[in-house]
Structure formats: C-alpha cells, structure tokens
PDB file of C-alpha atoms and ligand atoms in Angstrom:
ATOM      1  CA  MET A  14       0.040  -0.020  -0.002  1.00  0.00           C
ATOM      2  CA  VAL A  15       1.203   3.529  -0.695  1.00  0.00           C
ATOM      3  CA  ALA A  16       0.552   5.994   2.099  1.00  0.00           C
ATOM      4  CA  GLY A  17      -1.380   9.128   1.230  1.00  0.00           C
ATOM      5  CA  SER A  18      -1.687   8.778  -2.548  1.00  0.00           C
ATOM      6  CA  VAL A  19      -5.072   9.273  -4.156  1.00  0.00           C
ATOM      7  CA  SER A  20      -6.063   7.971  -7.636  1.00  0.00           C
ATOM      8  CA  GLY A  21      -8.955   6.402  -9.540  1.00  0.00           C
ATOM      9  CA  ASP A  22     -11.184   3.793  -7.932  1.00  0.00           C
ATOM     10  CA  THR A  23      -8.535   2.456  -5.589  1.00  0.00           C
ATOM     11  CA  LEU A  24      -9.738   1.445  -2.149  1.00  0.00           C
ATOM     12  CA  ARG A  25      -8.227   3.551   0.620  1.00  0.00           C
ATOM     13  CA  TYR A  26      -7.452   2.059   4.064  1.00  0.00           C
ATOM     14  CA  VAL A  27      -7.859   5.154   6.193  1.00  0.00           C
ATOM     15  CA  THR A  28      -5.879   5.442   9.473  1.00  0.00           C
ATOM     16  CA  THR A  29      -3.213   7.535  11.146  1.00  0.00           C
ATOM     17  CA  ASN A  30      -1.816   4.420  12.882  1.00  0.00           C
ATOM     18  CA  SER A  31       1.257   2.915  11.214  1.00  0.00           C
ATOM     19  CA  GLY A  32       0.839  -0.304  13.196  1.00  0.00           C
ATOM     20  CA  LYS A  33      -2.561  -0.926  11.587  1.00  0.00           C
ATOM     21  CA  VAL A  34      -1.200  -0.096   8.142  1.00  0.00           C
ATOM     22  CA  HIS A  35       1.594  -2.678   8.670  1.00  0.00           C
ATOM     23  CA  GLU A  36      -0.924  -5.384   9.522  1.00  0.00           C
ATOM     24  CA  ALA A  37      -3.296  -4.482   6.650  1.00  0.00           C
ATOM     25  CA  GLN A  38      -0.338  -4.470   4.271  1.00  0.00           C
ATOM     26  CA  SER A  39       0.467  -7.973   5.231  1.00  0.00           C
ATOM     27  CA  TYR A  40      -3.120  -9.048   4.354  1.00  0.00           C
ATOM     28  CA  LEU A  41      -4.482  -6.887   1.515  1.00  0.00           C
ATOM     29  CA  ASP A  42      -3.268  -6.654  -2.107  1.00  0.00           C
ATOM     30  CA  SER A  43      -1.361  -3.441  -2.651  1.00  0.00           C
ATOM     31  CA  ASP A  44      -2.536  -3.288  -6.313  1.00  0.00           C
ATOM     32  CA  VAL A  45      -6.024  -2.669  -5.022  1.00  0.00           C
ATOM     33  CA  VAL A  46      -5.585  -0.932  -1.638  1.00  0.00           C
ATOM     34  CA  GLU A  47      -3.606   2.144  -0.728  1.00  0.00           C
ATOM     35  CA  SER A  48      -3.302   3.583   2.725  1.00  0.00           C
ATOM     36  CA  LEU A  49      -4.490   7.095   3.389  1.00  0.00           C
ATOM     37  CA  SER A  50      -3.408   8.938   6.529  1.00  0.00           C
ATOM     38  CA  TYR A  51      -6.436  11.010   7.439  1.00  0.00           C
ATOM     39  CA  ASP A  52      -7.617  11.730  10.996  1.00  0.00           C
ATOM     40  CA  TYR A  53     -11.405  11.484  10.784  1.00  0.00           C
ATOM     41  CA  THR A  54     -13.539  12.649  13.731  1.00  0.00           C
ATOM     42  CA  GLU A  55     -14.038   9.918  16.358  1.00  0.00           C
ATOM     43  CA  ILE A  56     -17.451  10.503  17.939  1.00  0.00           C
ATOM     44  CA  GLN A  57     -18.003   9.741  21.617  1.00  0.00           C
ATOM     45  CA  ALA A  58     -19.784   6.357  21.778  1.00  0.00           C
ATOM     46  CA  THR A  59     -19.968   3.354  24.069  1.00  0.00           C
ATOM     47  CA  SER A  60     -19.283   0.899  21.246  1.00  0.00           C
ATOM     48  CA  LEU A  61     -17.002   0.811  18.183  1.00  0.00           C
ATOM     49  CA  ARG A  62     -19.702   0.409  15.520  1.00  0.00           C
ATOM     50  CA  PRO A  63     -21.064   3.952  15.480  1.00  0.00           C
ATOM     51  CA  ILE A  64     -17.512   5.345  15.452  1.00  0.00           C
ATOM     52  CA  ALA A  65     -16.587   3.210  12.411  1.00  0.00           C
ATOM     53  CA  THR A  66     -19.854   4.228  10.682  1.00  0.00           C
ATOM     54  CA  THR A  67     -19.436   7.977  11.064  1.00  0.00           C
ATOM     55  CA  GLY A  68     -15.730   7.648  10.358  1.00  0.00           C
ATOM     56  CA  ALA A  69     -16.418   5.819   7.067  1.00  0.00           C
ATOM     57  CA  HIS A  70     -18.880   8.551   6.030  1.00  0.00           C
ATOM     58  CA  GLU A  71     -16.426  11.330   6.824  1.00  0.00           C
ATOM     59  CA  ALA A  72     -13.467   9.557   5.208  1.00  0.00           C
ATOM     60  CA  TYR A  73     -15.542   8.836   2.081  1.00  0.00           C
ATOM     61  CA  GLN A  74     -16.452  12.539   1.788  1.00  0.00           C
ATOM     62  CA  TYR A  75     -12.808  13.432   2.161  1.00  0.00           C
ATOM     63  CA  ALA A  76     -11.346  10.865  -0.230  1.00  0.00           C
ATOM     64  CA  GLY A  77     -14.185  10.847  -2.792  1.00  0.00           C
ATOM     65  CA  SER A  78     -13.474   7.202  -3.461  1.00  0.00           C
ATOM     66  CA  PRO A  79     -14.027   3.811  -1.694  1.00  0.00           C
ATOM     67  CA  VAL A  80     -12.706   3.780   1.876  1.00  0.00           C
ATOM     68  CA  LEU A  81     -12.113   1.366   4.690  1.00  0.00           C
ATOM     69  CA  VAL A  82     -11.777   2.693   8.202  1.00  0.00           C
ATOM     70  CA  ASP A  83     -10.595   0.664  11.188  1.00  0.00           C
ATOM     71  CA  ASP A  84     -11.744   1.301  14.788  1.00  0.00           C
ATOM     72  CA  ALA A  85     -10.359  -0.984  17.502  1.00  0.00           C
ATOM     73  CA  GLY A  86     -10.230  -1.243  21.241  1.00  0.00           C
ATOM     74  CA  LEU A  87      -9.265  -3.398  24.249  1.00  0.00           C
ATOM     75  CA  PHE A  88     -12.216  -4.459  26.434  1.00  0.00           C
ATOM     76  CA  ILE A  89     -11.230  -5.650  29.990  1.00  0.00           C
ATOM     77  CA  ASP A  90     -14.038  -7.769  31.429  1.00  0.00           C
ATOM     78  CA  GLY A  91     -13.401  -6.934  35.085  1.00  0.00           C
ATOM     79  CA  PHE A  92     -13.574  -3.176  34.241  1.00  0.00           C
ATOM     80  CA  ASP A  93     -16.906  -3.557  32.472  1.00  0.00           C
ATOM     81  CA  GLY A  94     -15.165  -3.309  29.142  1.00  0.00           C
ATOM     82  CA  PHE A  95     -13.019  -0.219  29.904  1.00  0.00           C
ATOM     83  CA  PRO A  96     -11.080   1.155  28.061  1.00  0.00           C
ATOM     84  CA  GLY A  97     -13.040  -0.127  24.990  1.00  0.00           C
ATOM     85  CA  PRO A  98     -13.900   2.815  22.690  1.00  0.00           C
ATOM     86  CA  TYR A  99     -11.689   5.023  24.919  1.00  0.00           C
ATOM     87  CA  SER A 100      -8.634   2.819  24.308  1.00  0.00           C
ATOM     88  CA  ALA A 101      -6.625   5.502  22.419  1.00  0.00           C
ATOM     89  CA  PHE A 102      -7.323   8.091  25.140  1.00  0.00           C
ATOM     90  CA  ALA A 103      -6.382   5.643  27.888  1.00  0.00           C
ATOM     91  CA  GLU A 104      -3.153   4.678  26.143  1.00  0.00           C
ATOM     92  CA  ASN A 105      -2.161   8.260  25.547  1.00  0.00           C
ATOM     93  CA  THR A 106      -2.983   9.424  29.081  1.00  0.00           C
ATOM     94  CA  LEU A 107      -2.363   6.493  31.473  1.00  0.00           C
ATOM     95  CA  GLY A 108      -0.150   4.303  29.207  1.00  0.00           C
ATOM     96  CA  ILE A 109      -0.422   0.540  28.887  1.00  0.00           C
ATOM     97  CA  GLU A 110       1.915  -0.246  31.835  1.00  0.00           C
ATOM     98  CA  THR A 111      -0.345   1.649  34.230  1.00  0.00           C
ATOM     99  CA  ILE A 112      -3.442  -0.038  32.820  1.00  0.00           C
ATOM    100  CA  GLN A 113      -1.782  -3.416  33.277  1.00  0.00           C
ATOM    101  CA  ARG A 114      -0.706  -2.559  36.841  1.00  0.00           C
ATOM    102  CA  VAL A 115      -4.157  -1.435  37.810  1.00  0.00           C
ATOM    103  CA  ALA A 116      -5.632  -4.632  36.347  1.00  0.00           C
ATOM    104  CA  GLU A 117      -3.125  -6.701  38.287  1.00  0.00           C
ATOM    105  CA  THR A 118      -3.895  -4.895  41.519  1.00  0.00           C
ATOM    106  CA  GLU A 119      -7.672  -4.761  41.242  1.00  0.00           C
ATOM    107  CA  LEU A 120      -8.629  -7.979  39.390  1.00  0.00           C
ATOM    108  CA  ASP A 121      -8.137 -11.659  40.172  1.00  0.00           C
ATOM    109  CA  ALA A 122      -6.333 -13.785  37.605  1.00  0.00           C
ATOM    110  CA  PRO A 123      -7.097 -14.644  34.861  1.00  0.00           C
ATOM    111  CA  ARG A 124      -7.723 -11.044  33.902  1.00  0.00           C
ATOM    112  CA  SER A 125      -9.835 -11.712  30.874  1.00  0.00           C
ATOM    113  CA  ALA A 126     -10.215  -9.261  28.082  1.00  0.00           C
ATOM    114  CA  SER A 127     -10.911  -9.075  24.392  1.00  0.00           C
ATOM    115  CA  PHE A 128      -9.699  -7.045  21.494  1.00  0.00           C
ATOM    116  CA  ARG A 129     -12.320  -5.893  18.976  1.00  0.00           C
ATOM    117  CA  CYS A 130     -11.960  -4.309  15.564  1.00  0.00           C
ATOM    118  CA  VAL A 131     -14.708  -2.881  13.432  1.00  0.00           C
ATOM    119  CA  LEU A 132     -13.969  -2.114   9.763  1.00  0.00           C
ATOM    120  CA  GLY A 133     -16.312   0.308   8.078  1.00  0.00           C
ATOM    121  CA  TYR A 134     -16.510   0.302   4.250  1.00  0.00           C
ATOM    122  CA  CYS A 135     -18.202   3.050   2.176  1.00  0.00           C
ATOM    123  CA  ASP A 136     -18.084   3.663  -1.570  1.00  0.00           C
ATOM    124  CA  GLY A 137     -21.129   5.965  -1.911  1.00  0.00           C
ATOM    125  CA  GLU A 138     -23.200   3.217  -3.645  1.00  0.00           C
ATOM    126  CA  ALA A 139     -25.996   1.044  -2.474  1.00  0.00           C
ATOM    127  CA  ILE A 140     -24.991  -2.030  -0.437  1.00  0.00           C
ATOM    128  CA  GLU A 141     -27.203  -5.060   0.072  1.00  0.00           C
ATOM    129  CA  SER A 142     -28.651  -5.306   3.494  1.00  0.00           C
ATOM    130  CA  SER A 143     -27.310  -7.884   5.897  1.00  0.00           C
ATOM    131  CA  THR A 144     -27.142  -8.295   9.640  1.00  0.00           C
ATOM    132  CA  ASN A 145     -25.371 -10.866  11.673  1.00  0.00           C
ATOM    133  CA  GLU A 146     -22.802 -10.956  14.472  1.00  0.00           C
ATOM    134  CA  TYR A 147     -19.876 -10.091  12.189  1.00  0.00           C
ATOM    135  CA  THR A 148     -21.218  -8.039   9.297  1.00  0.00           C
ATOM    136  CA  ASP A 149     -23.848  -5.356   9.245  1.00  0.00           C
ATOM    137  CA  THR A 150     -25.098  -2.807   6.718  1.00  0.00           C
ATOM    138  CA  ILE A 151     -25.901   0.606   8.161  1.00  0.00           C
ATOM    139  CA  ILE A 152     -28.358   2.486   6.033  1.00  0.00           C
ATOM    140  CA  GLY A 153     -28.989   6.112   7.139  1.00  0.00           C
ATOM    141  CA  SER A 154     -31.432   8.610   5.701  1.00  0.00           C
ATOM    142  CA  ASP A 155     -28.985  11.006   4.088  1.00  0.00           C
ATOM    143  CA  ALA A 156     -25.531   9.450   4.252  1.00  0.00           C
ATOM    144  CA  PRO A 157     -24.491   6.539   2.001  1.00  0.00           C
ATOM    145  CA  PRO A 158     -24.608   3.000   3.378  1.00  0.00           C
ATOM    146  CA  VAL A 159     -21.669   1.617   5.329  1.00  0.00           C
ATOM    147  CA  LYS A 160     -20.824  -2.089   5.614  1.00  0.00           C
ATOM    148  CA  LEU A 161     -19.279  -3.129   8.925  1.00  0.00           C
ATOM    149  CA  PHE A 162     -17.016  -6.152   9.524  1.00  0.00           C
ATOM    150  CA  THR A 163     -16.206  -7.174  13.105  1.00  0.00           C
ATOM    151  CA  GLY A 164     -13.369  -9.279  14.421  1.00  0.00           C
ATOM    152  CA  GLU A 165     -12.657 -10.270  18.035  1.00  0.00           C
ATOM    153  CA  VAL A 166     -10.045 -12.223  19.945  1.00  0.00           C
ATOM    154  CA  SER A 167     -10.172 -13.164  23.574  1.00  0.00           C
ATOM    155  CA  GLY A 168      -7.260 -13.386  25.959  1.00  0.00           C
ATOM    156  CA  GLN A 169      -5.966 -11.969  29.226  1.00  0.00           C
ATOM    157  CA  ILE A 170      -4.008  -9.005  30.582  1.00  0.00           C
ATOM    158  CA  VAL A 171      -0.451  -9.908  31.539  1.00  0.00           C
ATOM    159  CA  SER A 172       2.793  -8.134  32.342  1.00  0.00           C
ATOM    160  CA  PRO A 173       4.342  -6.646  29.162  1.00  0.00           C
ATOM    161  CA  ARG A 174       6.187  -9.103  26.885  1.00  0.00           C
ATOM    162  CA  GLY A 175       7.471  -8.804  23.321  1.00  0.00           C
ATOM    163  CA  ASP A 176       8.800  -6.146  21.000  1.00  0.00           C
ATOM    164  CA  GLY A 177       6.467  -6.489  18.022  1.00  0.00           C
ATOM    165  CA  GLY A 178       3.064  -5.019  17.251  1.00  0.00           C
ATOM    166  CA  PHE A 179       1.882  -1.768  18.687  1.00  0.00           C
ATOM    167  CA  GLY A 180      -0.495  -0.211  21.297  1.00  0.00           C
ATOM    168  CA  TYR A 181      -1.677  -2.758  23.868  1.00  0.00           C
ATOM    169  CA  ASP A 182      -0.052  -5.785  22.190  1.00  0.00           C
ATOM    170  CA  PRO A 183       2.628  -6.349  24.887  1.00  0.00           C
ATOM    171  CA  ILE A 184       0.018  -6.752  27.683  1.00  0.00           C
ATOM    172  CA  PHE A 185      -2.523  -8.882  25.819  1.00  0.00           C
ATOM    173  CA  GLU A 186      -1.928 -12.639  25.830  1.00  0.00           C
ATOM    174  CA  HIS A 187      -3.700 -15.189  23.613  1.00  0.00           C
ATOM    175  CA  ASN A 188      -2.868 -18.843  23.685  1.00  0.00           C
ATOM    176  CA  GLY A 189       0.274 -18.337  25.779  1.00  0.00           C
ATOM    177  CA  MET A 190       1.788 -15.557  23.635  1.00  0.00           C
ATOM    178  CA  THR A 191       1.273 -11.803  23.779  1.00  0.00           C
ATOM    179  CA  LEU A 192       0.333 -10.201  20.510  1.00  0.00           C
ATOM    180  CA  ALA A 193       3.719  -8.363  20.687  1.00  0.00           C
ATOM    181  CA  GLU A 194       5.452 -11.812  20.550  1.00  0.00           C
ATOM    182  CA  ARG A 195       3.978 -12.486  17.023  1.00  0.00           C
ATOM    183  CA  ASP A 196       4.888 -11.013  13.685  1.00  0.00           C
ATOM    184  CA  ALA A 197       2.204  -9.262  11.646  1.00  0.00           C
ATOM    185  CA  ALA A 198       1.192 -12.379   9.700  1.00  0.00           C
ATOM    186  CA  ASP A 199       0.991 -14.507  12.846  1.00  0.00           C
ATOM    187  CA  LYS A 200      -0.986 -11.811  14.643  1.00  0.00           C
ATOM    188  CA  ASN A 201      -3.379 -11.546  11.671  1.00  0.00           C
ATOM    189  CA  ASP A 202      -4.018 -15.294  11.836  1.00  0.00           C
ATOM    190  CA  ILE A 203      -5.639 -14.970  15.254  1.00  0.00           C
ATOM    191  CA  SER A 204      -6.347 -11.291  15.854  1.00  0.00           C
ATOM    192  CA  HIS A 205      -9.440  -9.104  15.877  1.00  0.00           C
ATOM    193  CA  ARG A 206      -8.079  -7.174  12.870  1.00  0.00           C
ATOM    194  CA  GLY A 207      -7.093 -10.287  10.934  1.00  0.00           C
ATOM    195  CA  ARG A 208     -10.559 -11.754  11.385  1.00  0.00           C
ATOM    196  CA  ALA A 209     -12.256  -8.553  10.359  1.00  0.00           C
ATOM    197  CA  LEU A 210      -9.932  -8.187   7.279  1.00  0.00           C
ATOM    198  CA  LYS A 211     -10.731 -11.820   6.311  1.00  0.00           C
ATOM    199  CA  SER A 212     -14.429 -11.208   6.445  1.00  0.00           C
ATOM    200  CA  PHE A 213     -14.087  -7.939   4.535  1.00  0.00           C
ATOM    201  CA  ALA A 214     -11.817  -9.472   1.881  1.00  0.00           C
ATOM    202  CA  GLU A 215     -14.327 -12.285   1.162  1.00  0.00           C
ATOM    203  CA  TRP A 216     -17.171  -9.824   0.735  1.00  0.00           C
ATOM    204  CA  PHE A 217     -15.151  -7.225  -1.211  1.00  0.00           C
ATOM    205  CA  GLN A 218     -13.873  -9.722  -3.725  1.00  0.00           C
ATOM    206  CA  THR A 219     -17.485 -10.286  -4.856  1.00  0.00           C
ATOM    207  CA  ARG A 220     -18.391  -6.617  -4.741  1.00  0.00           C
ATOM    208  CA  TRP A 221     -15.284  -5.647  -6.744  1.00  0.00           C
ATOM    209  CA  PHE A 222     -16.158  -8.240  -9.396  1.00  0.00           C
ATOM    210  CA  ILE A 223     -19.794  -7.165  -9.658  1.00  0.00           C
ATOM    211  CA  ASN A 224     -19.397  -3.378  -9.394  1.00  0.00           C
ATOM    212  CA  MET A 225     -16.043  -2.625 -10.932  1.00  0.00           C
ATOM    213  CA  HIS A 226     -15.958  -5.453 -13.524  1.00  0.00           C
ATOM    214  CA  VAL A 227     -12.389  -6.074 -12.603  1.00  0.00           C
ATOM    215  CA  TRP A 228     -11.154  -9.497 -11.586  1.00  0.00           C
ATOM    216  CA  LYS A 229      -7.830 -10.278 -10.141  1.00  0.00           C
ATOM    217  CA  SER A 230      -7.419 -13.874  -9.204  1.00  0.00           C
ATOM    218  CA  SER A 231      -4.942 -13.038  -6.483  1.00  0.00           C
ATOM    219  CA  LEU A 232      -7.151 -10.317  -5.060  1.00  0.00           C
ATOM    220  CA  PHE A 233      -6.497 -10.010  -1.341  1.00  0.00           C
ATOM    221  CA  TRP A 234      -5.183 -13.420  -0.633  1.00  0.00           C
ATOM    222  CA  ARG A 235      -1.780 -13.960   0.783  1.00  0.00           C
TER     223      ARG A 235
HETATM  224  P1  ITT B 302      -6.909   5.751  13.709  1.00  0.00           P
HETATM  225  O1  ITT B 302      -8.155   6.135  14.474  1.00  0.00           O
HETATM  226  O2  ITT B 302      -6.316   6.878  12.910  1.00  0.00           O
HETATM  227  O3  ITT B 302      -7.126   4.514  12.884  1.00  0.00           O
HETATM  228  P2  ITT B 302      -5.924   5.080  16.374  1.00  0.00           P
HETATM  229  O4  ITT B 302      -4.608   4.566  16.851  1.00  0.00           O
HETATM  230  O5  ITT B 302      -6.470   6.291  17.077  1.00  0.00           O
HETATM  231  O6  ITT B 302      -5.746   5.372  14.777  1.00  0.00           O
HETATM  232  P3  ITT B 302      -8.114   3.418  17.302  1.00  0.00           P
HETATM  233  O7  ITT B 302      -8.875   4.567  17.797  1.00  0.00           O
HETATM  234  O8  ITT B 302      -8.797   2.317  16.592  1.00  0.00           O
HETATM  235  O9  ITT B 302      -6.881   3.924  16.331  1.00  0.00           O
HETATM  236  O10 ITT B 302      -7.207   2.735  18.437  1.00  0.00           O
HETATM  237  C1  ITT B 302      -7.615   2.637  19.733  1.00  0.00           C
HETATM  238  C2  ITT B 302      -6.448   2.250  20.624  1.00  0.00           C
HETATM  239  O11 ITT B 302      -6.273   0.855  20.568  1.00  0.00           O
HETATM  240  C3  ITT B 302      -5.137   2.898  20.254  1.00  0.00           C
HETATM  241  O12 ITT B 302      -4.490   3.195  21.494  1.00  0.00           O
HETATM  242  C4  ITT B 302      -4.373   1.794  19.550  1.00  0.00           C
HETATM  243  O13 ITT B 302      -2.959   1.880  19.793  1.00  0.00           O
HETATM  244  C5  ITT B 302      -4.954   0.519  20.182  1.00  0.00           C
HETATM  245  N1  ITT B 302      -5.058  -0.558  19.286  1.00  0.00           N
HETATM  246  C6  ITT B 302      -5.819  -0.641  18.137  1.00  0.00           C
HETATM  247  N2  ITT B 302      -5.617  -1.842  17.529  1.00  0.00           N
HETATM  248  C7  ITT B 302      -4.665  -2.462  18.275  1.00  0.00           C
HETATM  249  C8  ITT B 302      -3.987  -3.710  18.127  1.00  0.00           C
HETATM  250  O14 ITT B 302      -4.207  -4.495  17.082  1.00  0.00           O
HETATM  251  N3  ITT B 302      -3.131  -4.044  19.037  1.00  0.00           N
HETATM  252  C9  ITT B 302      -2.840  -3.267  20.096  1.00  0.00           C
HETATM  253  N4  ITT B 302      -3.425  -2.059  20.295  1.00  0.00           N
HETATM  254  C10 ITT B 302      -4.290  -1.670  19.378  1.00  0.00           C
END
C-alpha cells in the first residue's frame, strides 16, 4: 500500500496508525488498496460500530473514493469493558503499563479481556442489506450506506512481553503468547483485525467483481 496517494477507484485504508497499516499491508493486495493517513472525527460512543460508521462517512467525503476505516479497542471484562472505545485516550494518558498494573492490583487472575476491531466500508453506492454478528449494513437517511465487519479475539491482561506489534499488544496474551510476541502475519491469523480483514476481503472480492468489472485472481489473498 502507498501511504497518502489518491487515484482512480482504488480502495483507501484510512488510518493515522502505522501499526494498523503494517498489519493490513500483510493481508491486503497493494494493487487494489492504498493507505490514506487522514484523521477522521471519532465521535463519543460506548461501542465501536457507530464510530466506524461515522468515520467511514467522513473519510468517504474526504477521499471521494471507496474507503475502509478501522476502529479498534481493548475491552477488559473486570472493568466492564473499559477502556473499550476510549482505548486511544487511555493509552495516551495512562499508558499501557499503568493499565496493566491497575488490572493486576484490582482484578483476580485470569484477567480476561478481548480485542475488537470494526472495519467500516463506504463507496457511496447502495449495499445489500445484511445483519449478523460479524457483518452489518448501516443504512442512514442522508448518508451513503456503510458495511461493517467485526473481528474479536479473547485473551488476558499480563505483564508486558514482546517487541512487536503496537499499542496494547505487549500486555494482551492469547494462547500463551502476547500479540507483541507475534509477527504481523501470525498476529493476523488470530487477531481481531485479521478476522475482520478476512471477512471484509471475502465480501469485497465479490463486490469488486460485480461493481467494478475487474477481476484479479490473487485479489486480497496472501
Ligand atoms: P486511527 O483512528 O487513525 O485509525 P488510532 O490509533 O487512534 O488510529 P483506534 O482509535 O482504533 O486507532 O485505536 C484505539 C487504541 O487501541 C489505540 O490506543 C491503539 O494503539 C490501540 N489498538 C488498536 N488496535 C490495536 C492492536 O491491534 N493491538 C494493540 N493495540 C491496538
């Protein structure tokens, strides 16, 4: 993916987070997807879906071409899901070490938590309606429809380990390894983002074929 460039009908993966770009790059075909560093407004909400929906609308208005936005968060069960949608704020103010220490002090082991990612796709065109646990079509009155793809991974909060990944990865353990102990491809195999990207890629392959009349046999698959 090429950061910041804008051309034709290319799909833009919109984020200011280079860690997300690195993981998406390891999954999506760079002939079809470019990254676009644009800081869309994140509304205050108690879940990720409305943030991804409004973000996709704003990013689509900005880019004027198909966009995919990515909103993610860490939900700690013993804290009723905090920091959840406030994960970026909590990381920037408290820092992940403090969050881990508070979890260790206040909660009994295992300190269970989950990572969630919601991808929001918008291209200004109609999108068939669907609703299930992992995909959803949001059809508003004025704004164009947004298709949502959700991925989740469960694990527990542990003392920091590993040098890879970004954000909360060092303190989130799944199957005996923190996400920071995996490379991008290994993390995508089990992660919230990897699962959402898989679900998106399967759907988008069909949409691309139908709407753009372009077929690339290698589209999206590693
Ligand atoms: P954009 O909104 O520009 O995409 P952001 O970093 O603000 O970038 P989010 O609001 O989705 O993105 O991120 C919420 C927080 O969760 C932020 O502190 C991230 O570092 C962290 N985060 C997101 N995905 C993560 C992942 O896969 N592993 C670890 N931390 C992650």
